[in-house]
C-alpha cells in the first residue's frame, strides 16, 4: 500500500508533460483552466502546494482571501503568471464581487473534475487510513494499516519506521513547508484528483486505489 510506487511516478510524469503541452499550445484559456494547468505542470502536489500557501496566510481562520493575499499566494509558489492574469483569476473566483475568495470553493474549482465513482473510492481509502475517525491521517493512524517491513530502506536500516511513515505523509503535503505530519481529507482528495487527471479509465483508477490501499 504505497502511493509513491512506480505507477504513480509514471502517471505524474505524463501529467506534467501533458499539462506543459496544453499550456503552450497557443489556445485561449480561461483563468481557472490556466491556473489549473500551471499547478498540474508542477506534478501531483501542485494544487496542494497552493492550498497550503493560502492556508498559511489565513491568519484569522476565516478561510477567505483578499486580493493581496491571493496575489501573494500565487507568487509564493512561483507560478509563471503576470500581475494582470492573477487579478483576472481573482475576479473570476470572486463571483459575488465581495473582494474576497473562499479558499474551499476556490480549491474545489481548481481541482480537476472527477466522476463520483472516483471520489467514492478516494473517500473509502481515506476512511480506511483514518483509524480514529478524527478526519485527519497521522503517523499513529498509519501504524495500524501501513507496514514498513517490506520497505527496502527499513530493511537496510537506512530509515526508521517513523521516518518512512513521515515520508509517506509528506507525499500529500505539497512539498513546500507546512509539513505538519497530518493529512486532511481535502488534501488527500486534492492529491488523488491530480493523479486522476492523468488516468482516462475509471476502472484503472479504481484498481490502482484498491491495490495501493489493499481494499
Short mmCIF file of C-alpha atoms in Angstrom, two decimals:
data_model
loop_
_atom_site.label_atom_id
_atom_site.label_comp_id
_atom_site.label_asym_id
_atom_site.label_seq_id
_atom_site.Cartn_x
_atom_site.Cartn_y
_atom_site.Cartn_z
CA UNK A 1 0.00 0.00 0.00
CA UNK A 2 2.44 2.66 -1.15
CA UNK A 3 1.07 5.62 -3.10
CA UNK A 4 4.55 6.53 -4.28
CA UNK A 5 5.03 3.36 -6.31
CA UNK A 6 6.35 3.29 -9.89
CA UNK A 7 2.87 3.56 -11.39
CA UNK A 8 2.30 6.93 -9.78
CA UNK A 9 5.69 8.27 -10.84
CA UNK A 10 4.86 7.38 -14.47
CA UNK A 11 1.38 8.91 -14.21
CA UNK A 12 2.79 12.06 -12.67
CA UNK A 13 5.43 12.42 -15.41
CA UNK A 14 2.70 12.01 -18.06
CA UNK A 15 0.55 14.58 -16.28
CA UNK A 16 3.38 17.14 -16.13
CA UNK A 17 4.25 16.79 -19.83
CA UNK A 18 0.58 16.84 -20.89
CA UNK A 19 -0.07 20.00 -18.83
CA UNK A 20 3.02 21.74 -20.20
CA UNK A 21 1.92 20.86 -23.77
CA UNK A 22 -1.55 22.30 -23.17
CA UNK A 23 -0.09 25.45 -21.60
CA UNK A 24 1.97 26.17 -24.70
CA UNK A 25 -0.49 25.07 -27.41
CA UNK A 26 -1.46 28.69 -28.17
CA UNK A 27 -5.18 28.15 -27.47
CA UNK A 28 -7.07 30.74 -25.41
CA UNK A 29 -7.72 29.54 -21.87
CA UNK A 30 -9.91 30.93 -19.14
CA UNK A 31 -8.11 31.92 -15.91
CA UNK A 32 -9.20 28.83 -13.95
CA UNK A 33 -8.02 26.44 -16.67
CA UNK A 34 -4.68 28.24 -16.92
CA UNK A 35 -4.12 28.19 -13.15
CA UNK A 36 -5.09 24.51 -13.01
CA UNK A 37 -2.64 23.62 -15.81
CA UNK A 38 0.12 25.64 -14.14
CA UNK A 39 -0.45 23.71 -10.91
CA UNK A 40 -0.66 20.34 -12.69
CA UNK A 41 2.59 21.10 -14.52
CA UNK A 42 4.22 21.09 -11.06
CA UNK A 43 3.12 17.48 -10.53
CA UNK A 44 0.77 15.79 -8.08
CA UNK A 45 1.42 18.27 -5.28
CA UNK A 46 0.99 21.48 -7.31
CA UNK A 47 -2.58 22.19 -6.20
CA UNK A 48 -1.77 21.04 -2.66
CA UNK A 49 1.14 23.49 -2.50
CA UNK A 50 -1.13 26.36 -3.48
CA UNK A 51 -3.76 25.29 -0.92
CA UNK A 52 -1.14 25.19 1.82
CA UNK A 53 0.32 28.57 0.82
CA UNK A 54 -3.16 30.09 1.09
CA UNK A 55 -3.90 28.40 4.42
CA UNK A 56 -0.64 29.74 5.86
CA UNK A 57 -1.88 33.27 5.08
CA UNK A 58 -5.29 32.80 6.62
CA UNK A 59 -4.29 34.42 9.92
CA UNK A 60 -7.81 34.93 11.21
CA UNK A 61 -9.07 31.47 10.21
CA UNK A 62 -11.83 33.00 8.07
CA UNK A 63 -10.99 30.80 5.03
CA UNK A 64 -11.38 33.97 2.95
CA UNK A 65 -8.57 35.58 0.96
CA UNK A 66 -8.48 39.19 -0.15
CA UNK A 67 -6.83 40.22 -3.43
CA UNK A 68 -3.43 40.96 -1.81
CA UNK A 69 -3.35 37.55 -0.07
CA UNK A 70 -4.42 35.81 -3.28
CA UNK A 71 -1.66 37.52 -5.32
CA UNK A 72 0.88 36.77 -2.60
CA UNK A 73 -0.13 33.06 -2.53
CA UNK A 74 0.25 32.66 -6.29
CA UNK A 75 3.63 34.44 -6.16
CA UNK A 76 4.76 32.42 -3.14
CA UNK A 77 4.71 29.12 -5.01
CA UNK A 78 6.36 30.70 -8.06
CA UNK A 79 3.72 30.19 -10.75
CA UNK A 80 4.57 31.82 -14.06
CA UNK A 81 1.73 34.34 -14.44
CA UNK A 82 1.53 38.10 -14.93
CA UNK A 83 0.04 40.53 -12.41
CA UNK A 84 -2.91 41.16 -14.77
CA UNK A 85 -3.56 37.41 -15.11
CA UNK A 86 -3.56 36.95 -11.33
CA UNK A 87 -6.06 39.81 -10.95
CA UNK A 88 -8.25 38.26 -13.66
CA UNK A 89 -8.08 34.90 -11.82
CA UNK A 90 -9.07 36.59 -8.55
CA UNK A 91 -12.04 38.33 -10.18
CA UNK A 92 -13.15 35.01 -11.73
CA UNK A 93 -13.16 33.32 -8.31
CA UNK A 94 -14.71 36.33 -6.54
CA UNK A 95 -18.11 35.64 -8.08
CA UNK A 96 -20.13 37.87 -5.77
CA UNK A 97 -17.72 40.82 -6.04
CA UNK A 98 -17.20 40.88 -2.25
CA UNK A 99 -13.45 41.44 -2.57
CA UNK A 100 -12.58 38.05 -1.07
CA UNK A 101 -12.35 34.43 -2.24
CA UNK A 102 -13.45 31.42 -0.19
CA UNK A 103 -10.48 29.02 -0.07
CA UNK A 104 -12.51 25.81 0.00
CA UNK A 105 -14.62 26.82 -3.01
CA UNK A 106 -11.51 28.04 -4.81
CA UNK A 107 -9.70 24.70 -4.38
CA UNK A 108 -12.84 22.80 -5.42
CA UNK A 109 -13.00 24.76 -8.67
CA UNK A 110 -9.28 24.38 -9.26
CA UNK A 111 -9.28 20.64 -8.72
CA UNK A 112 -9.53 18.61 -11.95
CA UNK A 113 -13.14 17.41 -12.31
CA UNK A 114 -13.75 13.80 -11.22
CA UNK A 115 -16.69 11.43 -11.60
CA UNK A 116 -18.49 10.40 -8.40
CA UNK A 117 -17.16 6.82 -8.62
CA UNK A 118 -13.58 8.11 -8.27
CA UNK A 119 -14.45 10.41 -5.38
CA UNK A 120 -16.12 7.49 -3.63
CA UNK A 121 -13.04 5.21 -3.82
CA UNK A 122 -10.78 8.07 -2.62
CA UNK A 123 -13.12 8.62 0.35
CA UNK A 124 -13.07 4.90 1.07
CA UNK A 125 -9.26 4.85 1.12
CA UNK A 126 -9.17 7.86 3.45
CA UNK A 127 -11.67 6.27 5.82
CA UNK A 128 -9.61 3.09 5.93
CA UNK A 129 -6.49 5.07 6.86
CA UNK A 130 -8.19 7.36 9.38
CA UNK A 131 -8.43 4.74 12.11
CA UNK A 132 -9.63 7.06 14.88
CA UNK A 133 -12.21 8.86 12.68
CA UNK A 134 -10.97 12.35 13.54
CA UNK A 135 -10.86 13.49 9.89
CA UNK A 136 -7.05 13.62 9.80
CA UNK A 137 -4.46 10.94 8.93
CA UNK A 138 -1.42 10.92 11.26
CA UNK A 139 1.56 8.62 11.86
CA UNK A 140 -0.43 6.81 14.57
CA UNK A 141 -3.21 6.05 12.06
CA UNK A 142 -0.66 4.78 9.54
CA UNK A 143 0.98 2.41 12.00
CA UNK A 144 -2.26 0.43 12.11
CA UNK A 145 -2.62 -0.01 8.36
CA UNK A 146 0.76 0.52 6.73
CA UNK A 147 3.55 -1.98 7.21
CA UNK A 148 7.09 -0.75 6.55
CA UNK A 149 8.64 -4.20 6.95
CA UNK A 150 8.94 -4.73 3.17
CA UNK A 151 10.33 -1.24 2.58
CA UNK A 152 13.93 -1.53 1.29
CA UNK A 153 15.14 1.44 3.36
CA UNK A 154 13.67 -0.10 6.51
CA UNK A 155 15.25 -3.47 5.75
CA UNK A 156 18.65 -1.85 5.15
CA UNK A 157 18.42 0.14 8.39
CA UNK A 158 18.69 3.40 6.45
CA UNK A 159 15.37 4.68 7.81
CA UNK A 160 13.27 4.02 10.89
CA UNK A 161 9.55 3.19 10.80
CA UNK A 162 8.64 6.76 11.83
CA UNK A 163 10.88 8.28 9.13
CA UNK A 164 9.29 6.15 6.40
CA UNK A 165 5.77 6.94 7.63
CA UNK A 166 6.63 10.67 7.74
CA UNK A 167 7.87 10.47 4.14
CA UNK A 168 4.56 8.83 3.22
CA UNK A 169 2.60 11.70 4.81
CA UNK A 170 4.76 14.32 3.10
CA UNK A 171 3.66 12.96 -0.31
CA UNK A 172 0.32 14.60 0.34
CA UNK A 173 1.51 17.84 1.87
CA UNK A 174 2.51 19.90 -1.11
CA UNK A 175 6.24 19.77 -0.60
CA UNK A 176 6.73 23.45 0.34
CA UNK A 177 6.96 23.89 4.09
CA UNK A 178 3.86 23.49 6.31
CA UNK A 179 4.76 19.82 6.78
CA UNK A 180 2.69 19.21 9.90
CA UNK A 181 2.56 15.42 9.52
CA UNK A 182 -1.22 15.47 9.12
CA UNK A 183 -3.29 14.84 6.01
CA UNK A 184 -6.80 16.26 5.90
CA UNK A 185 -9.49 14.68 3.74
CA UNK A 186 -9.31 17.73 1.45
CA UNK A 187 -5.54 17.27 0.93
CA UNK A 188 -5.98 13.55 0.29
CA UNK A 189 -8.71 14.18 -2.31
CA UNK A 190 -6.76 17.02 -3.96
CA UNK A 191 -3.69 14.79 -4.29
CA UNK A 192 -5.63 11.96 -5.95
CA UNK A 193 -7.72 14.37 -8.07
CA UNK A 194 -4.45 15.43 -9.66
CA UNK A 195 -3.34 11.83 -10.18
CA UNK A 196 -6.83 11.13 -11.54
CA UNK A 197 -6.35 13.82 -14.21
CA UNK A 198 -3.72 11.61 -15.86
CA UNK A 199 -5.91 8.44 -15.88
CA UNK A 200 -8.61 8.21 -18.55
CA UNK A 201 -10.12 4.93 -17.48
CA UNK A 202 -12.33 4.81 -14.34
CA UNK A 203 -11.74 1.09 -13.84
CA UNK A 204 -7.97 1.55 -13.93
CA UNK A 205 -8.20 4.35 -11.34
CA UNK A 206 -10.37 2.15 -9.12
CA UNK A 207 -7.93 -0.75 -9.45
CA UNK A 208 -4.94 1.47 -8.66
CA UNK A 209 -6.60 2.76 -5.46
CA UNK A 210 -7.70 -0.70 -4.33
CA UNK A 211 -4.21 -2.09 -4.92
CA UNK A 212 -2.50 0.82 -3.15
CA UNK A 213 -4.72 0.60 -0.06
CA UNK A 214 -5.46 -3.15 -0.04
CA UNK A 215 -9.21 -2.64 -0.33
#
